[in-house]
CSV table of C-alpha atoms and ligand atoms in Angstrom, one decimal:
chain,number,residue,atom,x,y,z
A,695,UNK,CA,-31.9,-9.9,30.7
A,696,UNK,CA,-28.6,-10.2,33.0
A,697,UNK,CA,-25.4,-10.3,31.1
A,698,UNK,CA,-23.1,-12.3,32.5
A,699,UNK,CA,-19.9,-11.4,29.9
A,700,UNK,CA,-18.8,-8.8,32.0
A,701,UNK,CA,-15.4,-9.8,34.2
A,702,UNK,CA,-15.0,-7.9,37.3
A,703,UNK,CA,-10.9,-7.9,38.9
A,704,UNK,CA,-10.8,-6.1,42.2
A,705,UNK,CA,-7.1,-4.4,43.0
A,706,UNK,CA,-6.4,-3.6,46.5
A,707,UNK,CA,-4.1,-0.2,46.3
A,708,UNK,CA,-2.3,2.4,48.8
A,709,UNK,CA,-3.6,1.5,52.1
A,710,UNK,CA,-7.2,1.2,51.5
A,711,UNK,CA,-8.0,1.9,48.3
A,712,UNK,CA,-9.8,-0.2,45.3
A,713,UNK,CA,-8.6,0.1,41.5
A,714,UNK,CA,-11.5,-2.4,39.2
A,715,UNK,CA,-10.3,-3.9,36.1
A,716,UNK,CA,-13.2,-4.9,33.5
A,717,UNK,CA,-13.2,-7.0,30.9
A,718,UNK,CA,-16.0,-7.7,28.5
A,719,UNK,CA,-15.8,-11.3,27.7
A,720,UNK,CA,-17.2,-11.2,23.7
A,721,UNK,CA,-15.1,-8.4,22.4
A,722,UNK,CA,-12.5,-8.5,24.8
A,723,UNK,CA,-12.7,-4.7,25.5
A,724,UNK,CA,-10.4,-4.1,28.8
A,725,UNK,CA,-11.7,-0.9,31.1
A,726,UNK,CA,-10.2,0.2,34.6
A,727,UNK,CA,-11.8,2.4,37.3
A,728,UNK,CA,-10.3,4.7,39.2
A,729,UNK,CA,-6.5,3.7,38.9
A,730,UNK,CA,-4.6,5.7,41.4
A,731,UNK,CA,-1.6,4.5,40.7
A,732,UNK,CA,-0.5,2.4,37.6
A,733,UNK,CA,1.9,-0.6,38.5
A,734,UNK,CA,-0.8,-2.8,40.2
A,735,UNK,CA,-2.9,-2.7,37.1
A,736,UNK,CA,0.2,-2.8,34.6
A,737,UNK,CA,1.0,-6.0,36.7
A,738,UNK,CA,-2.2,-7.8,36.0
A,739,UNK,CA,-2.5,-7.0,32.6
A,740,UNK,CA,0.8,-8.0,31.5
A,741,UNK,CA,0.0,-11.3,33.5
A,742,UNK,CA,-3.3,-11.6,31.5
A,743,UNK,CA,-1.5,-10.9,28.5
A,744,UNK,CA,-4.2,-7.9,27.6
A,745,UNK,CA,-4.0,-4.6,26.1
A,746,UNK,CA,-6.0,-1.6,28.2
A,747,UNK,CA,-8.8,0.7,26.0
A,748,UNK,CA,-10.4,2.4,28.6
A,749,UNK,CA,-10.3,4.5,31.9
A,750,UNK,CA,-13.2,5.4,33.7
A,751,UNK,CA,-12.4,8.5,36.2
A,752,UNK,CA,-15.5,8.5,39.0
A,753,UNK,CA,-13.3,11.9,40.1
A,754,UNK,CA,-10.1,14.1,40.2
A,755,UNK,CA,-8.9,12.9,43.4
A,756,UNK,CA,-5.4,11.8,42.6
A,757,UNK,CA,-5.7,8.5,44.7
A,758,UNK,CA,-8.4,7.9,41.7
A,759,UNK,CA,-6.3,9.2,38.7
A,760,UNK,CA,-2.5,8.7,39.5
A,761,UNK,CA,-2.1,6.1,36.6
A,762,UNK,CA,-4.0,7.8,34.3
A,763,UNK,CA,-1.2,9.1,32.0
A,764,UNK,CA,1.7,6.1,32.4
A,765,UNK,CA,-1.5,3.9,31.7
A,766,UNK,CA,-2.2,6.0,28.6
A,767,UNK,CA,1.4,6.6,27.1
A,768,UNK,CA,1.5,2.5,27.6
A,769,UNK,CA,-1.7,1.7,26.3
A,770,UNK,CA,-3.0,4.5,24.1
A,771,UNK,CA,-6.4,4.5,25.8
A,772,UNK,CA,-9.3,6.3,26.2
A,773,UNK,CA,-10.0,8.2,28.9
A,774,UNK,CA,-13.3,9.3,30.3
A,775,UNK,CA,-14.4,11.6,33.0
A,776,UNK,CA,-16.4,14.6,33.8
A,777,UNK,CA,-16.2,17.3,31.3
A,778,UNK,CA,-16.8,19.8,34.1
A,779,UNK,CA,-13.4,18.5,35.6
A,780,UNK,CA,-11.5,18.4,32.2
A,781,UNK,CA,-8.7,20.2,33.8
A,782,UNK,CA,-8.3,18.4,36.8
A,783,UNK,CA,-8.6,15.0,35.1
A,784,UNK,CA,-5.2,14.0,33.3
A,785,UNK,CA,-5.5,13.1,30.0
A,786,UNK,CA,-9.4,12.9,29.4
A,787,UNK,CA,-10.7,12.2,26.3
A,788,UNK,CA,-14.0,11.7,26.2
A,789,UNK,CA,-16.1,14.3,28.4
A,790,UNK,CA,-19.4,13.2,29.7
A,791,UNK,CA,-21.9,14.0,32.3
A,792,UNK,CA,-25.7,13.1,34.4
A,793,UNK,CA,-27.6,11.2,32.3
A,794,UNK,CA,-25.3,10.4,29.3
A,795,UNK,CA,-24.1,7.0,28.1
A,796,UNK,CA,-21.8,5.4,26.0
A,797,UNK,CA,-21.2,1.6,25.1
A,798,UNK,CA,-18.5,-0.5,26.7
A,799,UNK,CA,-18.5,-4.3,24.3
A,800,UNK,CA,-21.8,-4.1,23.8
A,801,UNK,CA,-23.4,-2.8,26.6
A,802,UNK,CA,-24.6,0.6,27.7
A,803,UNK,CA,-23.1,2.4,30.5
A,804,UNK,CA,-24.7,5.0,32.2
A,805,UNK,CA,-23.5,7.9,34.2
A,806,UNK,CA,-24.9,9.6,36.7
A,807,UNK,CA,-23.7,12.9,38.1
A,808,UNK,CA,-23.4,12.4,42.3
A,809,UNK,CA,-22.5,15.7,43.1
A,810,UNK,CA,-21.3,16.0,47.0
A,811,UNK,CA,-17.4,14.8,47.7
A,812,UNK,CA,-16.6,16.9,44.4
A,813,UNK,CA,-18.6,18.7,42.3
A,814,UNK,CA,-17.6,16.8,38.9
A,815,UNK,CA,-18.2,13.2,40.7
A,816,UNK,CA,-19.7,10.7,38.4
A,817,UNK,CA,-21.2,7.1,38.9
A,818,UNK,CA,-20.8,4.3,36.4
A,819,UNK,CA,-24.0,2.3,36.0
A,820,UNK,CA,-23.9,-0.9,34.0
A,821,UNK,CA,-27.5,-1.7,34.1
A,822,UNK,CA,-27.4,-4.9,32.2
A,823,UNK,CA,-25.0,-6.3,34.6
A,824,UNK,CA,-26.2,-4.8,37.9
A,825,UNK,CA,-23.0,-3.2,38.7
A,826,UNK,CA,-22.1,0.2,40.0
A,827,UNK,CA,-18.6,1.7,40.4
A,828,UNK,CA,-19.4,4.4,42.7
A,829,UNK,CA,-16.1,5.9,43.4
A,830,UNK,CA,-16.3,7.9,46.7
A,831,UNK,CA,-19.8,8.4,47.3
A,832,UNK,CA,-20.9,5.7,48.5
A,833,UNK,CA,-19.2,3.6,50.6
A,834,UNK,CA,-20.8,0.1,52.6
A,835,UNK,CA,-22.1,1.9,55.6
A,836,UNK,CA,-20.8,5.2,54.2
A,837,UNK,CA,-20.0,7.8,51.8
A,838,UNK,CA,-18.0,10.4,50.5
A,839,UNK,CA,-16.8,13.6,53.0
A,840,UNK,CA,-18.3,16.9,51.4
A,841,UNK,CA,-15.2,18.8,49.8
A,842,UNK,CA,-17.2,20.4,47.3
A,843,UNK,CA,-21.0,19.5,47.4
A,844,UNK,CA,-23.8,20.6,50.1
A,845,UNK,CA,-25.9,17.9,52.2
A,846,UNK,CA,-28.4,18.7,49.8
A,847,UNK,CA,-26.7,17.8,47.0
A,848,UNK,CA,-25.4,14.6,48.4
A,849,UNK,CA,-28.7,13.4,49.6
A,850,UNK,CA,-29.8,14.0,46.2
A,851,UNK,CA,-27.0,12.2,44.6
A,852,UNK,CA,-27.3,9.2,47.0
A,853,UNK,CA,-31.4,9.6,46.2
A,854,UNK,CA,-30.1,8.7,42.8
A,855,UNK,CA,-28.6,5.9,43.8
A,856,UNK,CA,-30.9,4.4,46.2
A,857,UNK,CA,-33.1,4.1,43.3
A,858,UNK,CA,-31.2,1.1,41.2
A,859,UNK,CA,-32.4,-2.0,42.5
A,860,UNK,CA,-31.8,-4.2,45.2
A,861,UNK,CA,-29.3,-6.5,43.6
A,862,UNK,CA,-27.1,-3.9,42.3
A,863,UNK,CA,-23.2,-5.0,43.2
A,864,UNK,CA,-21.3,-1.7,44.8
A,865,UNK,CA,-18.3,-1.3,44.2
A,866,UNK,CA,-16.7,1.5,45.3
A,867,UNK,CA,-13.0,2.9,46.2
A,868,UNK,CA,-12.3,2.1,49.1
A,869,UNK,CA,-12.7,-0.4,52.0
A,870,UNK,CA,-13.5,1.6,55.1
A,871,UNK,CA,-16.6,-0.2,55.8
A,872,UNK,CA,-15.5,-1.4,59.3
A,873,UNK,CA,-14.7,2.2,60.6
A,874,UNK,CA,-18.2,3.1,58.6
A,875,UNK,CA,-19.9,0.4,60.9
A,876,UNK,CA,-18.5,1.4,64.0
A,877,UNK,CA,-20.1,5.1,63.1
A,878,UNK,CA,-23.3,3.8,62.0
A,879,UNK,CA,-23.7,1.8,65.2
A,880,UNK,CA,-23.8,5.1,66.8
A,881,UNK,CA,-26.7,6.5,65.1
A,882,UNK,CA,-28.6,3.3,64.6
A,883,UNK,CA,-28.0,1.1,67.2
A,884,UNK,CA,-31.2,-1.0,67.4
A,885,UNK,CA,-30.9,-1.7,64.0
A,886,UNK,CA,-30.4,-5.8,63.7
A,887,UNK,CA,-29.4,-5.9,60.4
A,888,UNK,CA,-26.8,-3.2,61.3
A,889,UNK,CA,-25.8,-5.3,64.1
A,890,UNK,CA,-25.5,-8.8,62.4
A,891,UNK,CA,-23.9,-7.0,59.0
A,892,UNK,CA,-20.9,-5.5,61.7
A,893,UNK,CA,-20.0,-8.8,63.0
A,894,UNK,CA,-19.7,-10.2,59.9
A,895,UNK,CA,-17.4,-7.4,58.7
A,896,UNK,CA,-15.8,-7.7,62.0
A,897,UNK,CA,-15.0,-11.6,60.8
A,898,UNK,CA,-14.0,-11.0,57.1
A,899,UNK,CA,-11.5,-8.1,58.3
A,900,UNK,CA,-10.0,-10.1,61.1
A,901,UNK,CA,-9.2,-12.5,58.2
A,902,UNK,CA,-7.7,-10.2,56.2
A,903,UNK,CA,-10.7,-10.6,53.6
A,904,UNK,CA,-12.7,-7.8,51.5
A,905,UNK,CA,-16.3,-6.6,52.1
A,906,UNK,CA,-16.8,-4.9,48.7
A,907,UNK,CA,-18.3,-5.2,46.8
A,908,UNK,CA,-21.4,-4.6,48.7
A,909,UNK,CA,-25.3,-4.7,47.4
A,910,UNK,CA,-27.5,-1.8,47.6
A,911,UNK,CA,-30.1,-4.0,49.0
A,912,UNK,CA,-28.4,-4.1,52.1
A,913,UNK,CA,-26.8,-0.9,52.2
A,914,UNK,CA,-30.4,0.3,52.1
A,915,UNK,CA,-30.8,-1.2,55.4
A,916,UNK,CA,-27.8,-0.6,57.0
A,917,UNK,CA,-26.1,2.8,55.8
A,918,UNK,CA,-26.8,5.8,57.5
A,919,UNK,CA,-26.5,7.8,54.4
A,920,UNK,CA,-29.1,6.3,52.7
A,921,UNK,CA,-31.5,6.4,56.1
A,922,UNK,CA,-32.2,9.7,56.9
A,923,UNK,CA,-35.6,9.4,55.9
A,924,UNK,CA,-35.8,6.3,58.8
A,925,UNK,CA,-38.1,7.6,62.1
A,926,UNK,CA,-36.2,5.4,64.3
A,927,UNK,CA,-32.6,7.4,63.2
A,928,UNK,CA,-34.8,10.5,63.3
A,929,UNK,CA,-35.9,9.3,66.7
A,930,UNK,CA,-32.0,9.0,67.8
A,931,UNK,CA,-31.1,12.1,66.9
A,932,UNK,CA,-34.7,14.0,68.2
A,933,UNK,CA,-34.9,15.4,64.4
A,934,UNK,CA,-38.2,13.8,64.0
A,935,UNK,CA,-39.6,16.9,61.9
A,936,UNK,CA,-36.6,17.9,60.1
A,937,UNK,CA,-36.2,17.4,56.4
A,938,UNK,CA,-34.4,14.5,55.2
A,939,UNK,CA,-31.5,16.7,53.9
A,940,UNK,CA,-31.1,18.3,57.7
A,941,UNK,CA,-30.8,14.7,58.8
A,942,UNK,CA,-28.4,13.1,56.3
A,943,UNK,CA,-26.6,16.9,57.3
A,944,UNK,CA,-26.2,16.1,60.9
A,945,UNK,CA,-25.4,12.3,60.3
A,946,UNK,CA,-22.8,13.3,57.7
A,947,UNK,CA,-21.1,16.4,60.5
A,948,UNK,CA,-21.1,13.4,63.2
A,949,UNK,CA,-19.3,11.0,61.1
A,950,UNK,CA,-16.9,13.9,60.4
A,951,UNK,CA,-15.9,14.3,63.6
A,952,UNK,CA,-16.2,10.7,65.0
B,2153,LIG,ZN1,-12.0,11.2,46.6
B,2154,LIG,FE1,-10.7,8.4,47.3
């Protein structure tokens, strides 16, 4: 059964980047995702008059855990991350990894290990709600750049993802989905959904508006990432017999140097 108690607060920050802020509406349990930076989140709580209990790390990038210790001396909250990136995590408290859960209100959260832009990167999966925070890997139209992981452990970790269904809301860290278009275009031009998906980023944009969070329904048919099992993008790039992990290799090195 869907559970609708969960509140979702989107927080643009730096330049392009998305801090969340939860709330679950029974206990009144307060999480944030990913904040990079404190102030913007200090700023809404204070406004909504509530107190902070948790921090979800996705990774150690610091444009994901800047606030994580001036949110923690102010709050005394919990913080949560990878326990393979203990050290490059500030102030993580509880250490968990693929597969493991833990309960936020009343719900269960699940975590899946996404290996690829960093080895320690995890995915929070609220199953009850259909919501991911999916931190850098997967981005509308994109995902994370390699630092750490192979091809093959990306596709994997995206094969993860592609699995939660079709109405799953993605939220992930940053809004680069109109550059992420313009690349997928280039690999999967004939694709109309693709086409008609662009324009409407092209609209929200020009407004000034988001485009996360996205749904994996549609990023299965429009992201790249999640296509190089798809002939026709095996047919653009005459990789017809490769593996799917030499394909989603090749997309990913052309999106690195588009
Ligand atoms: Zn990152
Ligand atoms: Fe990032």
């Amino acid at each position: 059964m869907l559970d609708e108690n969960l509140e979702v607060i989107q927080v643009p920050a730096f330049s392009d980047n998305y801090i969340y802020i939860i709330r679950d509406l029974i206990s009144g349990q307060v999480g944030t995702i990913d904040p990079g930076t404190a102030e913007p989140v200090i700023k809404i709580l204070d406004e909504k008059s509530w107190k902070l209990d948790f921090i979800f790390n996705t990774h150690h990038h610091p444009d994901h855990v800047g606030g994580n210790l001036t949110l923690k001396d102010r709050y005394d909250c919990k913080i949560i991350g990878h326990g393979a990136d203990q050290r490059r995590i500030p102030g993580i408290d509880l250490k968990v990894s693929d597969g493991e859960s833990f309960t936020f209100g009343n719900r269960e959260v699940n975590v899946i290990g996404t290996t690829g832009h960093t080895k320690g990167h995890i995915v929070y999966w609220f199953a009850q709600n259909n919501v991911l925070f999916c931190g850098d890997t997967l981005f509308s139209m994109g995902c994370g750049r390699l630092f750490e992981g192979t091809p093959a452990q990306m596709w994997e970790s995206l094969t993860k993802i592609k699995q939660l269904p079709d109405i799953t809301k993605v939220y992930c860290a940053h809004e680069y989905t109109e550059a992420n278009g313009a690349f997928a275009l280039t690999v999967d031009p004939q694709n109309e959904n693709l086409v008609q998906y662009m324009t409407e980023v092209k609209r929200l944009r020009s407004e000034g508006l988001m485009t996360i969070p996205s749904n994996l329904g549609l990023e299965k048919k429009v992201n790249p990432f999640l296509r190089a099992d798809d002939l026709r993008i095996r047919q653009n790039l005459k990789m017809i017999e490769a593996t799917d992990e030499e394909v989603f290799a090749e997309i990913r090195r052309r999106k690195d140097i588009f």
